[in-house]
Coordinates of C-alpha atoms in Angstrom, one line a residue:
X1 CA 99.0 121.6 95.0
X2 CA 97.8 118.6 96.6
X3 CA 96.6 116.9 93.5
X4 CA 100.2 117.4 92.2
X5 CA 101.6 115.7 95.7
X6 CA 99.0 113.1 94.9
X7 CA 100.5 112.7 91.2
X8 CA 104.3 112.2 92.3
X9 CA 103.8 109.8 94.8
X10 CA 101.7 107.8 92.4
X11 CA 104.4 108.2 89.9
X12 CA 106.6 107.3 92.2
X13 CA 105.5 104.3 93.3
X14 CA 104.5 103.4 89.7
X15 CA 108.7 103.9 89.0
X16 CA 110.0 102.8 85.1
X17 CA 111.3 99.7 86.6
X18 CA 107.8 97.8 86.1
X19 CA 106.8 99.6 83.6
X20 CA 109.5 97.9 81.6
X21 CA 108.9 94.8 83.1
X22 CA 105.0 95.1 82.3
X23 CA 106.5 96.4 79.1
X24 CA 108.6 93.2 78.8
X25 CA 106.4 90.4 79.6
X26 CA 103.2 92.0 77.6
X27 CA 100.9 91.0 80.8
X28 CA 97.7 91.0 80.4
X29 CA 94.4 92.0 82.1
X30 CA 92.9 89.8 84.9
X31 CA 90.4 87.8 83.6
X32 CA 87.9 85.5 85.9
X33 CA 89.1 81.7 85.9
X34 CA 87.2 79.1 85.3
X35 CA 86.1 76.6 87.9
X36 CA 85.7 73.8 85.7
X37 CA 88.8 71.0 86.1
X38 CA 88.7 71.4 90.0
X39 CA 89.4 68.2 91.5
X40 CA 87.0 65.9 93.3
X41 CA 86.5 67.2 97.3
X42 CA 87.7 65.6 100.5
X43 CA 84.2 65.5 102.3
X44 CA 81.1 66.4 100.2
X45 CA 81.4 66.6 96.5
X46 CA 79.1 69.7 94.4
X47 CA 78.8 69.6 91.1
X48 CA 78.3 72.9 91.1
X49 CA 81.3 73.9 92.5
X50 CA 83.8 71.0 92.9
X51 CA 84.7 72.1 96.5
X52 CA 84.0 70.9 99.5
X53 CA 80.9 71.9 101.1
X54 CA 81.7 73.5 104.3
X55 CA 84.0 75.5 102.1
X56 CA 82.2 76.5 99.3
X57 CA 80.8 80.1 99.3
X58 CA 76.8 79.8 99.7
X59 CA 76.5 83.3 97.9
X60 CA 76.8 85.0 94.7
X61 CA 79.9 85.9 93.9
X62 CA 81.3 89.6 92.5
X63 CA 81.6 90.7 89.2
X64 CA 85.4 92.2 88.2
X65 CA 85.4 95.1 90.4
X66 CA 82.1 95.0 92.0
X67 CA 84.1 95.7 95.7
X68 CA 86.5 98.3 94.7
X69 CA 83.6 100.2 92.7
X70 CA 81.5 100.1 96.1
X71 CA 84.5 101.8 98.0
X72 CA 85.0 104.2 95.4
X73 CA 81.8 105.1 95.4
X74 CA 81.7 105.5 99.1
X75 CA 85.1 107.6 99.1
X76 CA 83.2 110.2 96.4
X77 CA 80.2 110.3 98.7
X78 CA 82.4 111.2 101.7
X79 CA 84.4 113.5 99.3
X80 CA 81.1 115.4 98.5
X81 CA 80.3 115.8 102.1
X82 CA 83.7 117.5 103.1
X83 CA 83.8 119.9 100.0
X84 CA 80.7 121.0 101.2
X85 CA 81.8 121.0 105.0
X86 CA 85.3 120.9 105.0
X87 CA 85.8 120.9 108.7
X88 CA 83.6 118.4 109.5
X89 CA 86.0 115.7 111.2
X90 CA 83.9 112.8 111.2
X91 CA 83.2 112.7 107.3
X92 CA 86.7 113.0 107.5
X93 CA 87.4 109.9 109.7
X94 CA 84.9 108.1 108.0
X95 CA 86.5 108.7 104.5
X96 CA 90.2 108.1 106.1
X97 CA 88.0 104.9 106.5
X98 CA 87.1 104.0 103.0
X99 CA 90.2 104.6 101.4
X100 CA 91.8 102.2 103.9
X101 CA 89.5 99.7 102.7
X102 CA 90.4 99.7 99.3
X103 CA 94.1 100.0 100.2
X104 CA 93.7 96.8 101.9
X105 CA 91.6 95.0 98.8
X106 CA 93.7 96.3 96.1
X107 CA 97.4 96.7 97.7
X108 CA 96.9 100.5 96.0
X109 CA 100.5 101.9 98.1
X110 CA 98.6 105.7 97.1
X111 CA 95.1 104.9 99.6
X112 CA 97.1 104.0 101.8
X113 CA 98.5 107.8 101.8
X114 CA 95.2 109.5 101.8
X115 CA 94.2 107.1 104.6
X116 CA 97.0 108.7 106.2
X117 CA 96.3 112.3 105.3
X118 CA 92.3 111.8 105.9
X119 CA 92.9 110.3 109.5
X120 CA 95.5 113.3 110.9
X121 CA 93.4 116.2 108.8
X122 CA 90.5 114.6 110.6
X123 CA 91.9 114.3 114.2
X124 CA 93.4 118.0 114.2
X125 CA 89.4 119.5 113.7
X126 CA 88.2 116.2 115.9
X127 CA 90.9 115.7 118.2
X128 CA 88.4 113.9 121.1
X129 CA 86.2 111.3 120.7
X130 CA 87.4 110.2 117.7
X131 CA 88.0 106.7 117.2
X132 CA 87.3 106.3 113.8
X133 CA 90.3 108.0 112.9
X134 CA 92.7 106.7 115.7
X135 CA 91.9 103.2 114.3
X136 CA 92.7 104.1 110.3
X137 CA 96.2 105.0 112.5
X138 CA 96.4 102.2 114.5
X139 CA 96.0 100.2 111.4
X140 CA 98.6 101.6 109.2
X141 CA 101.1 101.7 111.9
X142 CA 100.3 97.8 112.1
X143 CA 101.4 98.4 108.1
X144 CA 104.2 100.0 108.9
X145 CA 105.8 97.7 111.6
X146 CA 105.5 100.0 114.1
X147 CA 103.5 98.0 116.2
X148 CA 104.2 100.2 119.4
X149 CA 102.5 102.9 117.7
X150 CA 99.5 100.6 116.5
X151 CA 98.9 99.2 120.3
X152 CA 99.4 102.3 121.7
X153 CA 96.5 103.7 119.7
X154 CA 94.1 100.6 120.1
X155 CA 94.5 100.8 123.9
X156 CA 93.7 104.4 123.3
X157 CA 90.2 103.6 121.4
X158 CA 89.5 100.7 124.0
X159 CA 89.4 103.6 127.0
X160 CA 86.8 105.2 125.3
X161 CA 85.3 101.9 123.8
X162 CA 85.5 99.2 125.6
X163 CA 85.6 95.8 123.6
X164 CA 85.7 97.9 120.5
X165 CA 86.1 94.9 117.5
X166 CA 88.6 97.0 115.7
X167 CA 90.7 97.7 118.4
X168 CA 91.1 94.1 119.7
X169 CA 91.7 93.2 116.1
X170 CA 94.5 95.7 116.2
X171 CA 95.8 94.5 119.2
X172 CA 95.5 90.4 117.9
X173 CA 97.8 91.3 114.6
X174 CA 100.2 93.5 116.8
X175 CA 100.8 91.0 119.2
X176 CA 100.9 87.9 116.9
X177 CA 103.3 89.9 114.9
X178 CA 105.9 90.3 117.8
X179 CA 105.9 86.6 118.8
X180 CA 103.2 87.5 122.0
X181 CA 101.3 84.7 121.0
X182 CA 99.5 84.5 124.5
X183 CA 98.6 88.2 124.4
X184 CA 97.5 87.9 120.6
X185 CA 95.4 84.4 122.0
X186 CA 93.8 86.2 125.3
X187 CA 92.6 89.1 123.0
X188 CA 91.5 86.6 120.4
X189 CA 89.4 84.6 122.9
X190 CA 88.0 88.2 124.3
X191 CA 86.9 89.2 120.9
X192 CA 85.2 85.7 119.8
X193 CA 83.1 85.5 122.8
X194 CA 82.0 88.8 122.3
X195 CA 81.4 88.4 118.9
X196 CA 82.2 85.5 117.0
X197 CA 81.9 86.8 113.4
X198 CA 84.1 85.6 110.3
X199 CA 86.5 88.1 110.9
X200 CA 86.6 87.2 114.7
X201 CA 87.0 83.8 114.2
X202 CA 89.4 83.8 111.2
X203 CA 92.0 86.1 113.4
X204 CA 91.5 83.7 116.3
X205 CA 92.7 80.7 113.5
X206 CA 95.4 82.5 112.6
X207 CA 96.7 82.7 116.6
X208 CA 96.2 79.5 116.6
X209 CA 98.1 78.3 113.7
X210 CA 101.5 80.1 115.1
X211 CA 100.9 78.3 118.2
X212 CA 100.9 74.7 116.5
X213 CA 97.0 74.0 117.8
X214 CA 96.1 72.7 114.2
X215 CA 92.8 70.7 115.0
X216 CA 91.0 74.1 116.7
X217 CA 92.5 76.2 113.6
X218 CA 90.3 74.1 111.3
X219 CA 87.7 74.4 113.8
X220 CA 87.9 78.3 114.1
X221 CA 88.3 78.0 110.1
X222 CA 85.2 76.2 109.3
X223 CA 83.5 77.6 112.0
X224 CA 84.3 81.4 110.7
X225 CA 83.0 80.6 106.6
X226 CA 79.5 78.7 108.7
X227 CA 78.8 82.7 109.6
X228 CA 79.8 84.6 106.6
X229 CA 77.6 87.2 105.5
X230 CA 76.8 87.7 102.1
X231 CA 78.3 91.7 102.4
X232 CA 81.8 90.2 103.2
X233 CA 83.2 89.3 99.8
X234 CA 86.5 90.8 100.7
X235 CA 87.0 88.9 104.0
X236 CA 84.9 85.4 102.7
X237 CA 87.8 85.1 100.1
X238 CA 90.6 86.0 102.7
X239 CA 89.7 83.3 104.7
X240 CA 89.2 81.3 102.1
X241 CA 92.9 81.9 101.1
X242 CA 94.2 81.9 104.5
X243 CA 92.5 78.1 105.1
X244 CA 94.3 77.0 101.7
X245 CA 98.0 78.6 102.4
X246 CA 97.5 76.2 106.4
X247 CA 95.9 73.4 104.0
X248 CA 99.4 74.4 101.6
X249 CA 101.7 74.1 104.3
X250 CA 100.3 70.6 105.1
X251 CA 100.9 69.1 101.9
X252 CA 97.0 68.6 101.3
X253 CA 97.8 70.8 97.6
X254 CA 94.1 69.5 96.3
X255 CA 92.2 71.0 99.1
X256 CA 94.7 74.3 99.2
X257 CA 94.1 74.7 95.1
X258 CA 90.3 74.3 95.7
X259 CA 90.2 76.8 98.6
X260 CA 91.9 79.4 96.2
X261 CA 90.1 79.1 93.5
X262 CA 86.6 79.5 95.7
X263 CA 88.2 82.6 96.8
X264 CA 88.9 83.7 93.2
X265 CA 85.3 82.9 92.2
X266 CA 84.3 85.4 94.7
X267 CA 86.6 87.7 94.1
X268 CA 88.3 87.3 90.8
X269 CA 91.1 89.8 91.0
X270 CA 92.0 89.2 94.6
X271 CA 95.7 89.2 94.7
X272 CA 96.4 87.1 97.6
X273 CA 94.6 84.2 95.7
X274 CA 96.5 84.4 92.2
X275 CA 99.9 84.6 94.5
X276 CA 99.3 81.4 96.7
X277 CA 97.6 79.9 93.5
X278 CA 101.0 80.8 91.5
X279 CA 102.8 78.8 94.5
X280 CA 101.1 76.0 94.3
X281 CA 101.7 75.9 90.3
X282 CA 105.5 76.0 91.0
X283 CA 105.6 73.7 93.7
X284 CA 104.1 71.2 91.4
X285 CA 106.0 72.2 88.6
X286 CA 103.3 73.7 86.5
X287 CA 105.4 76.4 85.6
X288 CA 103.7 78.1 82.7
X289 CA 100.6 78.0 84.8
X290 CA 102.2 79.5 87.6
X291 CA 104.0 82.8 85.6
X292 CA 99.9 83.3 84.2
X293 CA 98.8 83.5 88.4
X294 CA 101.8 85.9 88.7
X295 CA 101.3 87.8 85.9
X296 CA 97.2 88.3 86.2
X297 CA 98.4 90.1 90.0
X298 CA 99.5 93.1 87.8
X299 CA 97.0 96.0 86.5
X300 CA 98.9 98.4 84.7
X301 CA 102.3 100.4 84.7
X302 CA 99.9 103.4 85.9
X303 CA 98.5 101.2 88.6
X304 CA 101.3 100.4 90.8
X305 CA 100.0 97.8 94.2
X306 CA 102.1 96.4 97.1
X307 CA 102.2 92.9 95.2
X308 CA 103.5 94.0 92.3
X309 CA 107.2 93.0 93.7
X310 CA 106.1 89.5 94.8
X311 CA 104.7 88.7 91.3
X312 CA 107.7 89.6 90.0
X313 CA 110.2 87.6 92.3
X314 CA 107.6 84.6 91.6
X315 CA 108.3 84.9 88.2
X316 CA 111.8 85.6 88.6
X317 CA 111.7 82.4 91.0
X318 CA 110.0 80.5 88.3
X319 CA 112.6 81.5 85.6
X320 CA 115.1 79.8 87.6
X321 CA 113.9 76.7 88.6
X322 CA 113.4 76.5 84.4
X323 CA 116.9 76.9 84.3
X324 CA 117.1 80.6 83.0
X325 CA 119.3 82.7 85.6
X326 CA 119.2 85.6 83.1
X327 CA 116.1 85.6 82.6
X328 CA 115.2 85.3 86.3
X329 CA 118.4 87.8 86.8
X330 CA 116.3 90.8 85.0
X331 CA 113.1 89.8 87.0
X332 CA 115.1 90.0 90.4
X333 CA 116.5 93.4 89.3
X334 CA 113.0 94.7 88.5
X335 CA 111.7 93.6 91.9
X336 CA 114.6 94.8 93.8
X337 CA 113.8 98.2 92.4
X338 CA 110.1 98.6 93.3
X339 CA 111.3 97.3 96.7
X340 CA 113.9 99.9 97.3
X341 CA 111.1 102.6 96.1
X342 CA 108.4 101.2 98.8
X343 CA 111.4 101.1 100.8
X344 CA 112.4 104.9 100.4
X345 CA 108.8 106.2 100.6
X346 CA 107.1 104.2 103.7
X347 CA 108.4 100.5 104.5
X348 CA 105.0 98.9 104.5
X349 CA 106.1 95.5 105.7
X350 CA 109.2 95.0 102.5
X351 CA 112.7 95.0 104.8
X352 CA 111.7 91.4 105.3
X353 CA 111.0 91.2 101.4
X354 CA 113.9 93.0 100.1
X355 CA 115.8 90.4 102.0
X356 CA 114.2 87.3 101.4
X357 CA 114.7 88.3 97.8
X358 CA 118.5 89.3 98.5
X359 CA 118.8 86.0 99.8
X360 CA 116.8 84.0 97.4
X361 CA 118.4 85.7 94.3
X362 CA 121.8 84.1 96.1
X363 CA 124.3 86.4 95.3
X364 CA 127.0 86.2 98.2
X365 CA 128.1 90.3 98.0
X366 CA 124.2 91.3 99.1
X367 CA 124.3 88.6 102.1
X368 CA 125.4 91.4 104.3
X369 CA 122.4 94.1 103.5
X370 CA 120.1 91.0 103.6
X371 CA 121.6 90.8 107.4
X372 CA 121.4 94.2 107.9
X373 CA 117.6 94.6 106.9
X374 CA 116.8 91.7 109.1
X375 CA 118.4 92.5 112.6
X376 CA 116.5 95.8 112.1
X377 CA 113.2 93.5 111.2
X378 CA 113.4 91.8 114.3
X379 CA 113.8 94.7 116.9
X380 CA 109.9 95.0 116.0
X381 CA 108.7 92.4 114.3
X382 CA 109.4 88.7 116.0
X383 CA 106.9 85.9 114.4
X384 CA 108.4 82.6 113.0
X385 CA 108.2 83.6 109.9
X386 CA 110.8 87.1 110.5
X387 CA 113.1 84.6 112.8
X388 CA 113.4 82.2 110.1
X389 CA 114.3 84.5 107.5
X390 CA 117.1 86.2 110.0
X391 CA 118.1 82.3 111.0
X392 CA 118.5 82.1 107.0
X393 CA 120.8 84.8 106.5
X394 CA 122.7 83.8 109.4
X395 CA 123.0 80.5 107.9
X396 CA 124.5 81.8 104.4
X397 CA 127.1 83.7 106.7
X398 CA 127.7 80.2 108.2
X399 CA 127.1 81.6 111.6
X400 CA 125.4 78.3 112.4
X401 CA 124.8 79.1 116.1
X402 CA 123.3 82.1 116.3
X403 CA 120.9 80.7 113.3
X404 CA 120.5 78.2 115.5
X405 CA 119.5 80.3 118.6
X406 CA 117.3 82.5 116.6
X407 CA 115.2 79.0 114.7
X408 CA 114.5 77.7 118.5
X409 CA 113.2 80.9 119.3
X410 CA 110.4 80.5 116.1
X411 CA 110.1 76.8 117.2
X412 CA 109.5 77.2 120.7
X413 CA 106.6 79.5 119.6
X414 CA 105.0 76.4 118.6
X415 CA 104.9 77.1 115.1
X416 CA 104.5 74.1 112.9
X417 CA 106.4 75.2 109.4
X418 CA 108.1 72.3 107.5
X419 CA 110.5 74.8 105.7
X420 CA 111.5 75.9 109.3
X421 CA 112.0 72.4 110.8
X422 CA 114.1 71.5 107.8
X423 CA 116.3 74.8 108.3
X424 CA 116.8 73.8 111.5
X425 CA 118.1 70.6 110.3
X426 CA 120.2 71.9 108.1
X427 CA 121.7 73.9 110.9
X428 CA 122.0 71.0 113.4
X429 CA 123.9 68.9 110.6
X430 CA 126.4 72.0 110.0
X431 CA 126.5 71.6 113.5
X432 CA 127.9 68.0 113.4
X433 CA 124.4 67.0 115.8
X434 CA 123.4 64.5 112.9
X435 CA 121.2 62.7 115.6
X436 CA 119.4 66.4 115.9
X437 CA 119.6 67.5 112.5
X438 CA 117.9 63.9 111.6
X439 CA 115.2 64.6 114.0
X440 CA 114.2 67.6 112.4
X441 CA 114.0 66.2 108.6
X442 CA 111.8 63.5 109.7
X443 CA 109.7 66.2 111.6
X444 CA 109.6 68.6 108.5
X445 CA 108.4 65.4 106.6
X446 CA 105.6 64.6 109.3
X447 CA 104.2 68.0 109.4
X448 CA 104.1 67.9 105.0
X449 CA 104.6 64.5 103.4
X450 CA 105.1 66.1 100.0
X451 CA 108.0 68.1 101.4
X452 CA 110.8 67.1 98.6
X453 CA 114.3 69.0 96.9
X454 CA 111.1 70.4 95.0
X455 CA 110.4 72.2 97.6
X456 CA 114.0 72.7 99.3
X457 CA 115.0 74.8 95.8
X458 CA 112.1 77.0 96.3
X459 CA 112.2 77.7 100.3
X460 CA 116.1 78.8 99.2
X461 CA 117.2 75.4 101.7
X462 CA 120.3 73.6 101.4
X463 CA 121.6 70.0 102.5
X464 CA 119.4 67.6 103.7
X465 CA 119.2 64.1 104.2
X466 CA 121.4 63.4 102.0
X467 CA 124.3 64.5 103.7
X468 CA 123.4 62.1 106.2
X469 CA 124.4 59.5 104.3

């Protein structure tokens, strides 16, 4: 019986929409991309690997599936250990524990699950002192948005283990999430002085990149890859692709493409990579390159992940900067249904997707569900980038001062977001405040030089300086 559970909500999340769009497009298996053609570095040139050499990985990279084959291995050990004592709650914690790690390495929606399932089976025959299952929880609860839940839970580890990594991690995403960005910072410090690892140190970047404090991001950045550890594939090419989507935002595109594809050499099917890498392609009008990033983030039809729907917006996007809206029209559609499936069966983090792709797609009779989806985001879930996306739908309403309310919340943050300078703009100008609204182009220009319509068209931004005229 629980095998057949197991099989539904795998065909569920599968659904026939992307199998037809798998179908459609004929994509084909990830294969490991090249390094060669990488451009010349900003600092230290290697002709080994054409990057940079504080960023360059000093180990040997994975083969295809070297990571995900260790955790499944380590999932049938634990699975070994429970057939054979099924009561054991630890083994049970401690597999709850695996399969969250390969949720979170391959976006597989169904580990997620049995995470899930492994962590409450292993609490009700361990319900004291067990923190290894309380922190699977905590963690999917941070999935989930229901960052209450996730806090509550960390605080509960950190009474029984004081300065416990994994719950001040916890605690760092929660708070960063919902706009506590002094909270997220004071935990941040607490857990780098304790232990200033490239997980620590990454996390503490990240805090520090919603506050505006660029210069000790890079630091914390550079600082975090000097104390990698050759065990750490997973997290070496997460920083890696983190560092590139800050170097992105800048407008430094050489450094950003050479940052991803370092983290695809270590990992070559990491999904976050190929995503940020397809980006970059469309930003730059590389279009055909861009839909070959997108389409390498898919498996199989049988293999449904979490980033199946944003390869399939990004090619949708990509279809309509070419000038295809039917094209991109079918794309949308086939997104918008795995969304509404994720949506139905757990919410991990897609009311903020379903409506930036209501929104993006442009169609004035969804502007209202977009709104909807959003207000709801936001009563858990406050960072700049959540604000910005409600300040957008609140723009396409044309209720230009509440938009604006909602974008000097994200700003006062301290964020530093071009796309989210030039909304504001846009806003002030609607606003008749051209002085304002001029103020805000020229700072969404200082903060990326290469910020351009190019870029306007694919942020979903309207206006501009050319209604100052």
């Amino acid at each position: 019986m629980k095998q057949a559970g197991y099989s539904e909500r795998r065909n569920f999340w599968a659904g026939r929409s992307l199998g037809l769009a798998l179908q459609h497009w004929r994509v084909p298996l990830l294969v490991a991309l090249p390094m060669a053609g990488i451009g010349l570095g900003i600092l230290f040139w290697n002709q080994r690997t054409g990057i940079d050499t504080p960023y360059r990985y000093p180990f040997s990279s994975s083969s295809s599936g070297q990571v995900t084959q260790a955790l499944e291995r380590e999932i049938a050990f634990y699975q070994k250990r429970i057939h054979r004592s099924p009561e054991d709650g630890l083994d049970r914690a401690a597999l709850a524990g695996a399969y969250l790690k390969l949720a979170r390495a391959t976006g597989d929606a169904n580990r997620y699950l049995l995470a899930e399932q492994s962590a409450q089976r292993s609490l009700a025959s361990l319900p004291f002192d067990n923190e290894g299952a309380l922190l699977v929880l905590a963690r999917i609860a941070s999935a989930r948005h229901d960052f209450s839940e996730a806090i509550r839970l960390a605080e509960q580890v950190l009474q029984s283990q004081p300065g416990s990594e994994e719950a001040l991690s916890i605690l760092i995403t929660a708070n960063l999430a919902t706009g506590k960005l002094d909270q997220a910072n004071r935990f941040a410090n607490s857990l780098v002085n304790q232990i200033p690892t490239l997980g620590t140190l990454t996390q503490r970047a990240l805090v520090e990149v919603a506050q505006g404090r660029d210069q000790a991001a890079i630091q914390d950045f550079q600082q975090a890859l000097a104390v990698e550890e050759p065990e750490e594939m997973g997290s070496s090419a997460a920083t890696r692709t983190q560092l590139g989507r800050f170097y992105f935002q800048r407008g430094n595109h050489t450094l950003a493409r050479e940052l991803y594809q370092e983290a695809l050499r270590i990992l070559p099917r990491y999904p976050l990579a190929l995503i940020n890498l397809a980006e970059l392609e469309a930003r730059q009008e590389r279009y055909d390159a861009a839909k070959r990033h997108y389409a390498q983030v898919f498996v199989s039809p049988d293999y449904p992940t979490v980033y199946d729907h944003v390869a399939l917006q990004g090619i949708a996007q990509v279809k309509d900067l070419q000038g295809d809206p039917s094209g991109a029209e079918e794309l949308w559609n086939n997104a918008e249904a795995l969304l509404r499936q994720h949506l139905n069966l757990s919410s991990f983090g897609h009311r903020r997707e379903l409506a930036r792709l209501l929104l993006a797609r442009g169609r004035s009779e969804d502007l209202a569900e977009a709104l909807s989806l959003m207000q709801a985001e936001v009563d858990v879930r406050r960072d700049a980038e959540t604000l910005d996306t409600l300040a957008w739908g609140l723009s396409r309403l044309e209720r230009w001062r509440e938009a604006r309310q909602i974008l000097q919340e994200a700003i006062g943050q301290g964020t530093r977001h071009a796309g989210i300078f030039y909304r504001a703009g846009v806003i002030e100008q609607a606003l008749g405040n051209r002085s304002q609204a001029r103020a805000y182009f020229q700072l969404a220009q200082a903060t990326d030089p290469t910020f351009d319509e190019q870029v306007q068209r694919t942020l979903g931004l309207g206006m501009g300086l050319s209604g100052l005229n």
